[in-house]
PDB file of C-alpha atoms in Angstrom:
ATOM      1  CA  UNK A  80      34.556 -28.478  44.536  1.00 70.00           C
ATOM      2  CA  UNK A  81      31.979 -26.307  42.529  1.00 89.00           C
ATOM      3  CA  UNK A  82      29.158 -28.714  44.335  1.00 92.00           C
ATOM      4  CA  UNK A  83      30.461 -28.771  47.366  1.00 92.00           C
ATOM      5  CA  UNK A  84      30.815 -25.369  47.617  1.00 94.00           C
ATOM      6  CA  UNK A  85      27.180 -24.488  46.461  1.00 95.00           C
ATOM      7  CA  UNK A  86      25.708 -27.491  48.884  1.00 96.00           C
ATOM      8  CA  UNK A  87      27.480 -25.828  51.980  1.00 96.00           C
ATOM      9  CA  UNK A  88      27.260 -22.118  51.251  1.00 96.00           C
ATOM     10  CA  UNK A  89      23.398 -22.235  50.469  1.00 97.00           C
ATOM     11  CA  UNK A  90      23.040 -24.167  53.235  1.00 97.00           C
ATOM     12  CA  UNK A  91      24.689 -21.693  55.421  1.00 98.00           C
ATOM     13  CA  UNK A  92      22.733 -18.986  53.660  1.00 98.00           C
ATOM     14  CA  UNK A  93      19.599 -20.691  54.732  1.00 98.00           C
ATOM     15  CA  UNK A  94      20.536 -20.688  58.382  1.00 98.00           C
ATOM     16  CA  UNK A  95      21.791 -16.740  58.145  1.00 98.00           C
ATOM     17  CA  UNK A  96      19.098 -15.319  56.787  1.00 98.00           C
ATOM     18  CA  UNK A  97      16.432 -17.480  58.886  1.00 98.00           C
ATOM     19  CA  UNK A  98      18.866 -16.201  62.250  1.00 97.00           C
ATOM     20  CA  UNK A  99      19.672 -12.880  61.467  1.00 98.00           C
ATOM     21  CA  UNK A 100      15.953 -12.392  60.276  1.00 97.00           C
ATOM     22  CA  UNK A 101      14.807 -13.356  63.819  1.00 97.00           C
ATOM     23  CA  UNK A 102      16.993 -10.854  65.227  1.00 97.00           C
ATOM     24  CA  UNK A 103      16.531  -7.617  62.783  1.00 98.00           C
ATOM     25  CA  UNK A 104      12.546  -7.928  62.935  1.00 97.00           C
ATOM     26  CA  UNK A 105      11.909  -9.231  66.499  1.00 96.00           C
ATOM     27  CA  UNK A 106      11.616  -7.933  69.820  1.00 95.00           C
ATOM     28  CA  UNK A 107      14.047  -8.531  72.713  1.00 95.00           C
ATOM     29  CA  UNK A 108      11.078 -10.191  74.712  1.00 95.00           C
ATOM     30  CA  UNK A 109      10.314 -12.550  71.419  1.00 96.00           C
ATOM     31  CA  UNK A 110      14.141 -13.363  71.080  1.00 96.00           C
ATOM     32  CA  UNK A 111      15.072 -14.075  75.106  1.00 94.00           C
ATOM     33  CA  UNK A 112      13.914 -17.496  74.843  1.00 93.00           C
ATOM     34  CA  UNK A 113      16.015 -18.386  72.032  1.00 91.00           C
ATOM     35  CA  UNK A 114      18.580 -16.144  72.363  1.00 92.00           C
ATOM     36  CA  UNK A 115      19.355 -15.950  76.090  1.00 89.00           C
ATOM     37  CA  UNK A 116      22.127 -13.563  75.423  1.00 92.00           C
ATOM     38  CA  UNK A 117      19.956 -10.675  74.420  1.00 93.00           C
ATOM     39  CA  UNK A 118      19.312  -9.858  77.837  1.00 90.00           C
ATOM     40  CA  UNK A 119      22.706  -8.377  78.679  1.00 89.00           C
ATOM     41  CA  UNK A 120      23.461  -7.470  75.017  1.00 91.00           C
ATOM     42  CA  UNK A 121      22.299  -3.700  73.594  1.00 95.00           C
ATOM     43  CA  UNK A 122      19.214  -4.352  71.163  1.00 97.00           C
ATOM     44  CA  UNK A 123      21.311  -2.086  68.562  1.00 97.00           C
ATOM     45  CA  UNK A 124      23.749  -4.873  68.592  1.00 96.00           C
ATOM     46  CA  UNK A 125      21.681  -7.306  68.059  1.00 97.00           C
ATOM     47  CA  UNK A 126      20.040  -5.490  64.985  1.00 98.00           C
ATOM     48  CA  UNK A 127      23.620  -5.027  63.858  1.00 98.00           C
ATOM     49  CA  UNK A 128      24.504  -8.911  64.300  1.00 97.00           C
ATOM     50  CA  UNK A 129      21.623  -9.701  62.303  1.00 98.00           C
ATOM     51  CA  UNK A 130      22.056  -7.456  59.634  1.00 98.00           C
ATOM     52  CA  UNK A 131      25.496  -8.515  59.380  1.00 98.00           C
ATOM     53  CA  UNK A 132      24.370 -12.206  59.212  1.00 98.00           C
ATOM     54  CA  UNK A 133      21.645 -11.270  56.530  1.00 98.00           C
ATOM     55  CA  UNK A 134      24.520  -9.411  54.369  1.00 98.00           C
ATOM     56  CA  UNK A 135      26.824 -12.602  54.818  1.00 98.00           C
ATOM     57  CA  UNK A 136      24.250 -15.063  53.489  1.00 98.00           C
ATOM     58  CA  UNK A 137      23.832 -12.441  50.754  1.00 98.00           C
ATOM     59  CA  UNK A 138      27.459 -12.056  50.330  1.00 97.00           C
ATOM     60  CA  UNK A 139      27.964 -15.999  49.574  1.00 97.00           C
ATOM     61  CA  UNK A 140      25.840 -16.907  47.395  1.00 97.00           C
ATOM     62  CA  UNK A 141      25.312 -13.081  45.103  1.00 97.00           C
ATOM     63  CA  UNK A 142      29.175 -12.458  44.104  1.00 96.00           C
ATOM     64  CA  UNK A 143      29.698 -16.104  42.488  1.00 94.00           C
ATOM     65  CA  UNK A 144      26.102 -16.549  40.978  1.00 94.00           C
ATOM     66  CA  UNK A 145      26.769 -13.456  39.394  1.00 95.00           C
ATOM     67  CA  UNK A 146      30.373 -13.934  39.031  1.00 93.00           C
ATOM     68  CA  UNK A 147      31.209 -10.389  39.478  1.00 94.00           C
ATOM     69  CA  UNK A 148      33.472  -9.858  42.650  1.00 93.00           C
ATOM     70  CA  UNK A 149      32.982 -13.900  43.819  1.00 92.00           C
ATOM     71  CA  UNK A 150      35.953 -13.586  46.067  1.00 94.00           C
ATOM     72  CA  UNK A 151      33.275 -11.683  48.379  1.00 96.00           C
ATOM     73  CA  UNK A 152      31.855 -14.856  49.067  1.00 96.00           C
ATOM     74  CA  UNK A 153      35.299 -15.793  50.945  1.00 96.00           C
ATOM     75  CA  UNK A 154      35.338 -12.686  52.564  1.00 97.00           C
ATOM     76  CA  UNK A 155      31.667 -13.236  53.739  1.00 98.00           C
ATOM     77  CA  UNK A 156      32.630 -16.478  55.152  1.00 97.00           C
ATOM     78  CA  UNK A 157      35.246 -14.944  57.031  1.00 98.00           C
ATOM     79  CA  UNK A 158      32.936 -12.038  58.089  1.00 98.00           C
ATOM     80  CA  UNK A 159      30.344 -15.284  59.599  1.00 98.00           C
ATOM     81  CA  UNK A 160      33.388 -16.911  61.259  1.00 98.00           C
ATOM     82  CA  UNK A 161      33.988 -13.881  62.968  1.00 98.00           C
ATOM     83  CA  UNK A 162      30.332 -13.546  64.676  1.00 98.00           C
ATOM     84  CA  UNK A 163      30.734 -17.002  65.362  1.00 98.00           C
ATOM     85  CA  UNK A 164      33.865 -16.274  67.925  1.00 98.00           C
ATOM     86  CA  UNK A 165      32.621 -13.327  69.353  1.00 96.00           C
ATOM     87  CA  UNK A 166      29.498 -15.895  70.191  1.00 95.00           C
ATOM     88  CA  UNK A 167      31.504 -18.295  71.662  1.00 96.00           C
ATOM     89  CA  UNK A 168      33.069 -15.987  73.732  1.00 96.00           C
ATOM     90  CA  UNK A 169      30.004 -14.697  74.644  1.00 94.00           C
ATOM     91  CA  UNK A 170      28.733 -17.557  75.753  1.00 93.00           C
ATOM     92  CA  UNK A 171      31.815 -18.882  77.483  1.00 95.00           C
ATOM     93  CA  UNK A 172      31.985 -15.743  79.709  1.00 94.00           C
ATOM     94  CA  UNK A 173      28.021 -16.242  80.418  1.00 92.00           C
ATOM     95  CA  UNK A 174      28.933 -19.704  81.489  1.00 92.00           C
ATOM     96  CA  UNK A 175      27.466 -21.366  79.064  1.00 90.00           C
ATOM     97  CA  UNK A 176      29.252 -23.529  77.428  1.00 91.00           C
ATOM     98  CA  UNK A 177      27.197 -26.659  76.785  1.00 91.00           C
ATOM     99  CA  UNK A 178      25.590 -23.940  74.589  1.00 89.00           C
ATOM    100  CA  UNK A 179      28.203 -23.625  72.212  1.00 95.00           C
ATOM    101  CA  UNK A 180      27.364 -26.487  70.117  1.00 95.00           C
ATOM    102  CA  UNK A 181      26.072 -25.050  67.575  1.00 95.00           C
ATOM    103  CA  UNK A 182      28.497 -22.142  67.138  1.00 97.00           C
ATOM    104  CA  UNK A 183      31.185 -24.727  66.467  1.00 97.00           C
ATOM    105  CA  UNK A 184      29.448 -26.549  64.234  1.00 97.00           C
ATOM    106  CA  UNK A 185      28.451 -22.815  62.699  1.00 97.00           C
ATOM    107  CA  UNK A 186      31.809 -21.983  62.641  1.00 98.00           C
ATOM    108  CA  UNK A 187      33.221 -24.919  61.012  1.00 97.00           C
ATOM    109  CA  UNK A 188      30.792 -24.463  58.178  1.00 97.00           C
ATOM    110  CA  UNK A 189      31.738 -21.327  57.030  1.00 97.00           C
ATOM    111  CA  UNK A 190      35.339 -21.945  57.650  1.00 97.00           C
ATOM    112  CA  UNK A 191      34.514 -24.643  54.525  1.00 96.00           C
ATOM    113  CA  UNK A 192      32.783 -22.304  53.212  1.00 96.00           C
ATOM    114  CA  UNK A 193      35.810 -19.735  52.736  1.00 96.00           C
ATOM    115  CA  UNK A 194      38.254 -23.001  51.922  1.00 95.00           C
ATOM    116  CA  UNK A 195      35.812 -24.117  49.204  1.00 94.00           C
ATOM    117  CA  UNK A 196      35.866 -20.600  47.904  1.00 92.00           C
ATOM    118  CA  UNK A 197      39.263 -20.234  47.713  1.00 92.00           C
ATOM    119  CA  UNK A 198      40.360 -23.414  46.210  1.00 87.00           C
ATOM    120  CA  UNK A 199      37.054 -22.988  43.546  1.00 72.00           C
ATOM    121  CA  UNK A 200      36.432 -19.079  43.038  1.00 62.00           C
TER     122      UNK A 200
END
């Protein structure tokens, strides 16, 4: 379970930080083809999305390298399955739903994520 859990949550990590990276440092204009969302979506929001994705890549992988607090890591799993509904909803109500893929696929992750940290943390 140990490397399981370390394979999936860095993995995860990567995909957080490289995401919410795009959407703390770049402009709405630089994001709209990517992110067509952004458009109808307050670009404090976005910011705030980001930073919470940065903090829950951070937030899996600090707590149980350093082992103090590692059940943080479950709770920042939780926190990025979270963000993952609230984007398939948004996307759903946007009509686009062939779009939400990757959100499953997002959300399954770090639902493994949080079950790997429970059963090893």
């Amino acid at each position: 379970m140990n490397v399981a859990f370390w394979i999936v949550a860095v993995l995860l990590a990567v995909f957080y930080l490289y995401a919410g990276g795009k959407k703390v440092a770049q402009s709405r204009e630089r994001l709209q083809p990517m992110m067509g969302w952004v458009d109808r979506v307050p670009m404090p929001l976005v910011r705030f999305i980001g930073t919470a994705e940065i903090l829950g890549a951070v937030g899996m992988i600090l707590p149980p390298l350093t082992g103090i607090a590692p059940w943080l890591a479950v709770a920042a799993a939780i926190g990025l399955v979270l963000i993952q509904v609230g984007g398939i909803v948004v996307h759903v109500s946007r009509g686009e739903t062939r779009q939400i893929g990757l959100n499953i696929v997002l959300l399954a992750t770090a639902v493994a994520v949080a079950w790997l940290g429970t059963t090893w943390l």
